[in-house]
Structures are given as C-alpha cells and as structure tokens.
CSV table of N, CA, C and O in Angstrom, one decimal:
chain,number,residue,atom,x,y,z
A,1,MET,N,-4.2,14.9,-15.4
A,1,MET,CA,-3.6,15.3,-14.1
A,1,MET,C,-2.6,14.3,-13.8
A,1,MET,O,-2.8,13.1,-13.8
A,2,GLY,N,-1.4,14.8,-13.4
A,2,GLY,CA,-0.3,13.9,-13.1
A,2,GLY,C,-0.3,13.4,-11.7
A,2,GLY,O,-1.2,13.8,-10.9
A,3,LEU,N,0.6,12.5,-11.3
A,3,LEU,CA,0.6,11.9,-10.0
A,3,LEU,C,0.8,12.9,-8.9
A,3,LEU,O,0.1,12.9,-7.9
A,4,VAL,N,1.7,13.9,-9.1
A,4,VAL,CA,1.9,14.9,-8.1
A,4,VAL,C,0.6,15.7,-7.8
A,4,VAL,O,0.3,15.9,-6.6
A,5,GLU,N,-0.1,16.0,-8.9
A,5,GLU,CA,-1.3,16.8,-8.7
A,5,GLU,C,-2.4,15.9,-8.0
A,5,GLU,O,-3.2,16.4,-7.2
A,6,GLN,N,-2.5,14.6,-8.4
A,6,GLN,CA,-3.4,13.7,-7.7
A,6,GLN,C,-3.2,13.6,-6.2
A,6,GLN,O,-4.1,13.6,-5.4
A,7,LEU,N,-1.9,13.4,-5.9
A,7,LEU,CA,-1.5,13.3,-4.5
A,7,LEU,C,-1.8,14.6,-3.7
A,7,LEU,O,-2.3,14.6,-2.6
A,8,ALA,N,-1.5,15.7,-4.3
A,8,ALA,CA,-1.8,17.0,-3.7
A,8,ALA,C,-3.3,17.2,-3.5
A,8,ALA,O,-3.8,17.7,-2.5
A,9,ASN,N,-4.1,16.7,-4.5
A,9,ASN,CA,-5.6,16.8,-4.4
A,9,ASN,C,-6.1,15.9,-3.2
A,9,ASN,O,-6.9,16.3,-2.4
A,10,LEU,N,-5.5,14.7,-3.0
A,10,LEU,CA,-5.9,13.9,-1.9
A,10,LEU,C,-5.4,14.5,-0.6
A,10,LEU,O,-6.1,14.4,0.4
A,11,GLN,N,-4.3,15.2,-0.6
A,11,GLN,CA,-3.9,15.9,0.6
A,11,GLN,C,-4.9,17.0,1.0
A,11,GLN,O,-5.3,17.2,2.1
A,12,ASP,N,-5.3,17.8,-0.1
A,12,ASP,CA,-6.3,18.9,0.2
A,12,ASP,C,-7.6,18.3,0.7
A,12,ASP,O,-8.3,19.0,1.5
A,13,LYS,N,-8.0,17.1,0.3
A,13,LYS,CA,-9.2,16.5,0.8
A,13,LYS,C,-9.0,15.9,2.2
A,13,LYS,O,-10.0,15.4,2.8
A,14,GLY,N,-7.8,15.9,2.7
A,14,GLY,CA,-7.6,15.3,4.1
A,14,GLY,C,-7.4,13.8,4.1
A,14,GLY,O,-7.4,13.2,5.1
A,15,ILE,N,-7.2,13.2,2.9
A,15,ILE,CA,-7.0,11.7,2.8
A,15,ILE,C,-5.5,11.4,3.0
A,15,ILE,O,-5.2,10.3,3.6
A,16,LEU,N,-4.6,12.3,2.6
A,16,LEU,CA,-3.2,12.1,2.8
A,16,LEU,C,-2.6,13.2,3.6
A,16,LEU,O,-3.2,14.3,3.5
A,17,VAL,N,-1.5,12.9,4.2
A,17,VAL,CA,-0.8,14.0,4.9
A,17,VAL,C,0.7,13.8,4.5
A,17,VAL,O,1.1,12.7,4.3
A,18,ALA,N,1.4,14.9,4.5
A,18,ALA,CA,2.9,14.9,4.2
A,18,ALA,C,3.5,14.1,5.3
A,18,ALA,O,3.2,14.2,6.5
A,19,ASN,N,4.5,13.2,4.9
A,19,ASN,CA,5.2,12.3,5.8
A,19,ASN,C,6.5,11.9,5.2
A,19,ASN,O,6.6,11.6,4.0
A,20,TYR,N,7.5,11.8,6.1
A,20,TYR,CA,8.8,11.2,5.7
A,20,TYR,C,8.8,9.8,6.2
A,20,TYR,O,8.6,9.6,7.4
A,21,ALA,N,9.0,8.8,5.3
A,21,ALA,CA,9.0,7.4,5.7
A,21,ALA,C,10.4,6.9,5.5
A,21,ALA,O,11.0,7.1,4.4
A,22,PRO,N,11.0,6.4,6.6
A,22,PRO,CA,12.4,5.8,6.4
A,22,PRO,C,12.3,4.6,5.4
A,22,PRO,O,11.3,4.0,5.3
A,23,ILE,N,13.4,4.4,4.8
A,23,ILE,CA,13.5,3.3,3.8
A,23,ILE,C,13.1,2.0,4.4
A,23,ILE,O,12.5,1.1,3.7
A,24,GLU,N,13.4,1.7,5.6
A,24,GLU,CA,13.1,0.5,6.2
A,24,GLU,C,11.5,0.2,6.3
A,24,GLU,O,11.1,-0.9,6.1
A,25,GLU,N,10.8,1.3,6.5
A,25,GLU,CA,9.3,1.2,6.5
A,25,GLU,C,8.8,0.9,5.1
A,25,GLU,O,7.9,0.0,4.9
A,26,ILE,N,9.4,1.5,4.1
A,26,ILE,CA,9.0,1.2,2.7
A,26,ILE,C,9.4,-0.3,2.3
A,26,ILE,O,8.6,-1.0,1.7
A,27,GLN,N,10.6,-0.7,2.7
A,27,GLN,CA,11.0,-2.1,2.5
A,27,GLN,C,10.1,-3.1,3.2
A,27,GLN,O,9.8,-4.1,2.6
A,28,GLN,N,9.6,-2.7,4.3
A,28,GLN,CA,8.7,-3.6,5.0
A,28,GLN,C,7.4,-3.8,4.2
A,28,GLN,O,6.9,-4.9,4.1
A,29,HIS,N,6.9,-2.8,3.6
A,29,HIS,CA,5.7,-2.9,2.8
A,29,HIS,C,6.0,-3.8,1.6
A,29,HIS,O,5.2,-4.6,1.2
A,30,MET,N,7.2,-3.6,1.0
A,30,MET,CA,7.6,-4.4,-0.2
A,30,MET,C,7.7,-5.9,0.2
A,30,MET,O,7.3,-6.8,-0.5
A,31,LEU,N,8.3,-6.2,1.4
A,31,LEU,CA,8.4,-7.5,1.9
A,31,LEU,C,7.0,-8.2,2.1
A,31,LEU,O,6.8,-9.3,1.7
A,32,ILE,N,6.1,-7.4,2.7
A,32,ILE,CA,4.7,-7.9,2.9
A,32,ILE,C,4.1,-8.3,1.6
A,32,ILE,O,3.5,-9.3,1.4
A,33,ALA,N,4.2,-7.4,0.6
A,33,ALA,CA,3.7,-7.6,-0.7
A,33,ALA,C,4.2,-8.9,-1.4
A,33,ALA,O,3.5,-9.7,-1.9
A,34,LYS,N,5.5,-9.0,-1.3
A,34,LYS,CA,6.2,-10.2,-1.8
A,34,LYS,C,5.7,-11.5,-1.2
A,34,LYS,O,5.4,-12.5,-1.9
A,35,GLU,N,5.5,-11.5,0.1
A,35,GLU,CA,5.0,-12.7,0.8
A,35,GLU,C,3.5,-13.0,0.4
A,35,GLU,O,3.2,-14.1,0.2
A,36,HIS,N,2.7,-11.9,0.3
A,36,HIS,CA,1.3,-12.1,-0.1
A,36,HIS,C,1.2,-12.7,-1.5
A,36,HIS,O,0.4,-13.5,-1.8
A,37,LEU,N,2.1,-12.1,-2.4
A,37,LEU,CA,2.1,-12.6,-3.8
A,37,LEU,C,2.5,-14.1,-3.8
A,37,LEU,O,1.9,-14.9,-4.6
A,38,ALA,N,3.4,-14.5,-3.0
A,38,ALA,CA,3.8,-15.9,-3.0
A,38,ALA,C,2.6,-16.8,-2.5
A,38,ALA,O,2.4,-17.8,-3.1
A,39,ASP,N,1.9,-16.3,-1.5
A,39,ASP,CA,0.7,-17.0,-1.1
A,39,ASP,C,-0.4,-17.1,-2.2
A,39,ASP,O,-1.1,-18.0,-2.3
A,40,ALA,N,-0.5,-16.0,-2.9
A,40,ALA,CA,-1.5,-15.9,-4.0
A,40,ALA,C,-1.2,-16.9,-5.1
A,40,ALA,O,-2.1,-17.4,-5.8
A,41,LYS,N,0.0,-17.3,-5.3
A,41,LYS,CA,0.4,-18.2,-6.3
A,41,LYS,C,0.2,-19.7,-5.9
A,41,LYS,O,0.2,-20.6,-6.7
A,42,ARG,N,0.0,-19.9,-4.6
A,42,ARG,CA,-0.1,-21.3,-4.1
A,42,ARG,C,-1.4,-21.9,-4.5
A,42,ARG,O,-2.5,-21.4,-4.1
A,43,LYS,N,-1.4,-23.0,-5.3
A,43,LYS,CA,-2.6,-23.6,-5.8
A,43,LYS,C,-3.3,-24.3,-4.7
A,43,LYS,O,-4.5,-24.6,-4.8
A,44,ASP,N,-2.7,-24.7,-3.6
A,44,ASP,CA,-3.4,-25.3,-2.5
A,44,ASP,C,-4.2,-24.4,-1.6
A,44,ASP,O,-5.0,-24.8,-0.8
A,45,ASN,N,-4.1,-23.1,-1.9
A,45,ASN,CA,-4.9,-22.1,-1.2
A,45,ASN,C,-6.2,-22.0,-2.0
A,45,ASN,O,-6.2,-22.1,-3.2
A,46,SER,N,-7.3,-21.7,-1.3
A,46,SER,CA,-8.6,-21.5,-2.0
A,46,SER,C,-8.5,-20.3,-2.9
A,46,SER,O,-7.7,-19.4,-2.7
A,47,LEU,N,-9.4,-20.2,-3.8
A,47,LEU,CA,-9.5,-19.1,-4.8
A,47,LEU,C,-9.8,-17.8,-4.0
A,47,LEU,O,-9.2,-16.7,-4.3
A,48,VAL,N,-10.6,-17.9,-3.0
A,48,VAL,CA,-11.0,-16.7,-2.2
A,48,VAL,C,-9.7,-16.2,-1.4
A,48,VAL,O,-9.4,-15.0,-1.4
A,49,THR,N,-9.0,-17.2,-0.9
A,49,THR,CA,-7.7,-16.8,-0.1
A,49,THR,C,-6.7,-16.2,-1.1
A,49,THR,O,-6.1,-15.2,-0.8
A,50,ARG,N,-6.6,-16.8,-2.3
A,50,ARG,CA,-5.6,-16.3,-3.2
A,50,ARG,C,-6.0,-14.9,-3.7
A,50,ARG,O,-5.1,-14.0,-3.8
A,51,PHE,N,-7.3,-14.6,-3.9
A,51,PHE,CA,-7.7,-13.3,-4.3
A,51,PHE,C,-7.4,-12.3,-3.1
A,51,PHE,O,-6.9,-11.2,-3.3
A,52,SER,N,-7.7,-12.7,-1.9
A,52,SER,CA,-7.6,-11.9,-0.7
A,52,SER,C,-6.1,-11.5,-0.5
A,52,SER,O,-5.8,-10.3,-0.3
A,53,VAL,N,-5.2,-12.4,-0.6
A,53,VAL,CA,-3.8,-12.1,-0.4
A,53,VAL,C,-3.2,-11.3,-1.6
A,53,VAL,O,-2.3,-10.4,-1.4
A,54,ALA,N,-3.7,-11.5,-2.8
A,54,ALA,CA,-3.3,-10.7,-3.9
A,54,ALA,C,-3.8,-9.3,-3.8
A,54,ALA,O,-3.0,-8.3,-4.0
A,55,TYR,N,-5.0,-9.1,-3.3
A,55,TYR,CA,-5.5,-7.8,-3.0
A,55,TYR,C,-4.7,-7.1,-1.9
A,55,TYR,O,-4.3,-5.9,-2.0
A,56,ALA,N,-4.3,-7.8,-0.9
A,56,ALA,CA,-3.5,-7.3,0.2
A,56,ALA,C,-2.1,-6.9,-0.3
A,56,ALA,O,-1.5,-5.9,0.2
A,57,ALA,N,-1.6,-7.7,-1.2
A,57,ALA,CA,-0.3,-7.3,-1.8
A,57,ALA,C,-0.4,-6.0,-2.6
A,57,ALA,O,0.5,-5.2,-2.5
A,58,GLY,N,-1.4,-5.8,-3.3
A,58,GLY,CA,-1.6,-4.6,-4.0
A,58,GLY,C,-1.7,-3.4,-3.1
A,58,GLY,O,-1.2,-2.3,-3.3
A,59,HIS,N,-2.4,-3.6,-1.9
A,59,HIS,CA,-2.5,-2.6,-0.9
A,59,HIS,C,-1.1,-2.2,-0.4
A,59,HIS,O,-0.8,-1.1,-0.2
A,60,ALA,N,-0.3,-3.2,-0.1
A,60,ALA,CA,1.0,-3.0,0.5
A,60,ALA,C,1.9,-2.3,-0.5
A,60,ALA,O,2.6,-1.4,-0.1
A,61,LEU,N,1.8,-2.6,-1.8
A,61,LEU,CA,2.5,-1.9,-2.8
A,61,LEU,C,2.1,-0.4,-2.9
A,61,LEU,O,2.9,0.5,-3.1
A,62,LEU,N,0.8,-0.2,-2.8
A,62,LEU,CA,0.2,1.2,-2.9
A,62,LEU,C,0.8,2.0,-1.7
A,62,LEU,O,1.2,3.1,-1.9
A,63,MET,N,0.8,1.4,-0.5
A,63,MET,CA,1.3,2.1,0.7
A,63,MET,C,2.8,2.4,0.5
A,63,MET,O,3.2,3.5,0.8
A,64,ALA,N,3.5,1.5,-0.1
A,64,ALA,CA,5.0,1.8,-0.3
A,64,ALA,C,5.1,3.0,-1.3
A,64,ALA,O,5.9,3.9,-1.1
A,65,ALA,N,4.3,3.0,-2.4
A,65,ALA,CA,4.4,4.0,-3.4
A,65,ALA,C,4.0,5.4,-2.8
A,65,ALA,O,4.6,6.4,-3.1
A,66,ILE,N,2.9,5.4,-2.0
A,66,ILE,CA,2.5,6.6,-1.4
A,66,ILE,C,3.6,7.2,-0.4
A,66,ILE,O,3.9,8.4,-0.5
A,67,LYS,N,4.2,6.3,0.3
A,67,LYS,CA,5.2,6.7,1.3
A,67,LYS,C,6.5,7.2,0.6
A,67,LYS,O,7.1,8.1,1.0
A,68,MET,N,6.8,6.5,-0.6
A,68,MET,CA,7.9,6.9,-1.4
A,68,MET,C,7.7,8.3,-2.0
A,68,MET,O,8.7,9.0,-2.3
A,69,SER,N,6.4,8.7,-2.1
A,69,SER,CA,6.1,10.0,-2.7
A,69,SER,C,6.0,11.1,-1.6
A,69,SER,O,5.7,12.2,-1.9
A,70,GLY,N,6.3,10.7,-0.3
A,70,GLY,CA,6.3,11.7,0.7
A,70,GLY,C,5.0,11.9,1.5
A,70,GLY,O,4.8,13.0,2.1
A,71,PHE,N,4.1,10.9,1.4
A,71,PHE,CA,2.8,11.0,2.1
A,71,PHE,C,2.5,9.8,2.9
A,71,PHE,O,3.2,8.8,2.8
A,72,ARG,N,1.5,9.9,3.7
A,72,ARG,CA,0.9,8.7,4.3
A,72,ARG,C,-0.6,8.9,4.4
A,72,ARG,O,-1.1,10.1,4.3
A,73,THR,N,-1.3,7.9,4.6
A,73,THR,CA,-2.8,8.0,4.8
A,73,THR,C,-3.1,8.6,6.2
A,73,THR,O,-2.3,8.4,7.1
A,74,THR,N,-4.2,9.2,6.3
A,74,THR,CA,-4.6,9.7,7.6
A,74,THR,C,-5.1,8.6,8.5
A,74,THR,O,-5.3,7.5,8.0
A,75,SER,N,-5.4,8.9,9.7
A,75,SER,CA,-5.9,7.9,10.6
A,75,SER,C,-7.4,7.9,10.6
A,75,SER,O,-8.1,7.2,11.4
A,76,GLU,N,-8.0,8.6,9.6
A,76,GLU,CA,-9.5,8.6,9.5
A,76,GLU,C,-10.0,7.2,9.2
A,76,GLU,O,-9.3,6.4,8.5
A,77,LYS,N,-11.2,6.9,9.6
A,77,LYS,CA,-11.8,5.6,9.3
A,77,LYS,C,-11.8,5.3,7.8
A,77,LYS,O,-12.2,6.2,7.0
A,78,GLY,N,-11.4,4.1,7.5
A,78,GLY,CA,-11.5,3.7,6.1
A,78,GLY,C,-10.2,4.0,5.3
A,78,GLY,O,-10.1,3.7,4.1
A,79,HIS,N,-9.2,4.5,6.0
A,79,HIS,CA,-7.9,4.7,5.3
A,79,HIS,C,-6.9,3.9,5.9
A,79,HIS,O,-6.1,4.0,6.7
C-alpha cells in the first residue's frame, strides 16, 4: 500500500482530515524539528531529555509531511 492509500485509509478512519496548510505553517514545523534536533545533540542535556526532544523532532517532521500531503490530524484525543 502506497502513501496516498495509507493517508486515505487514515482519513476514512477519522484520524486525518483534508486540509490546506500554508507554506509558513509547514516551515514552522521544520524549524521546530531543527531546534529540537540541535537540543538532542547537546551532550550537556540528560539522555532522557535528548531522547524526548529527538522524539519531538520526529513528531514535528511527521506533522510537516502530513500537512504537505494535504491533511491534518483531527482534534480527537490522542492526535
């Protein structure tokens, strides 16, 4: 199953909804990811903090990718 089919499946399940995101919104997610990754590289941060911000960076990149594909997550709990 390709990406388009996977996203459509998530839309059918009510996890994603169609959405137009302006480029500035996507850029903001990318900037957040970049900042989190910089913190994840800092040796003076604890391992737990480094993992946490690396995870947050991954989430920001995922949000950018979803929005670039024309979707957004719903406001349901856990999304």
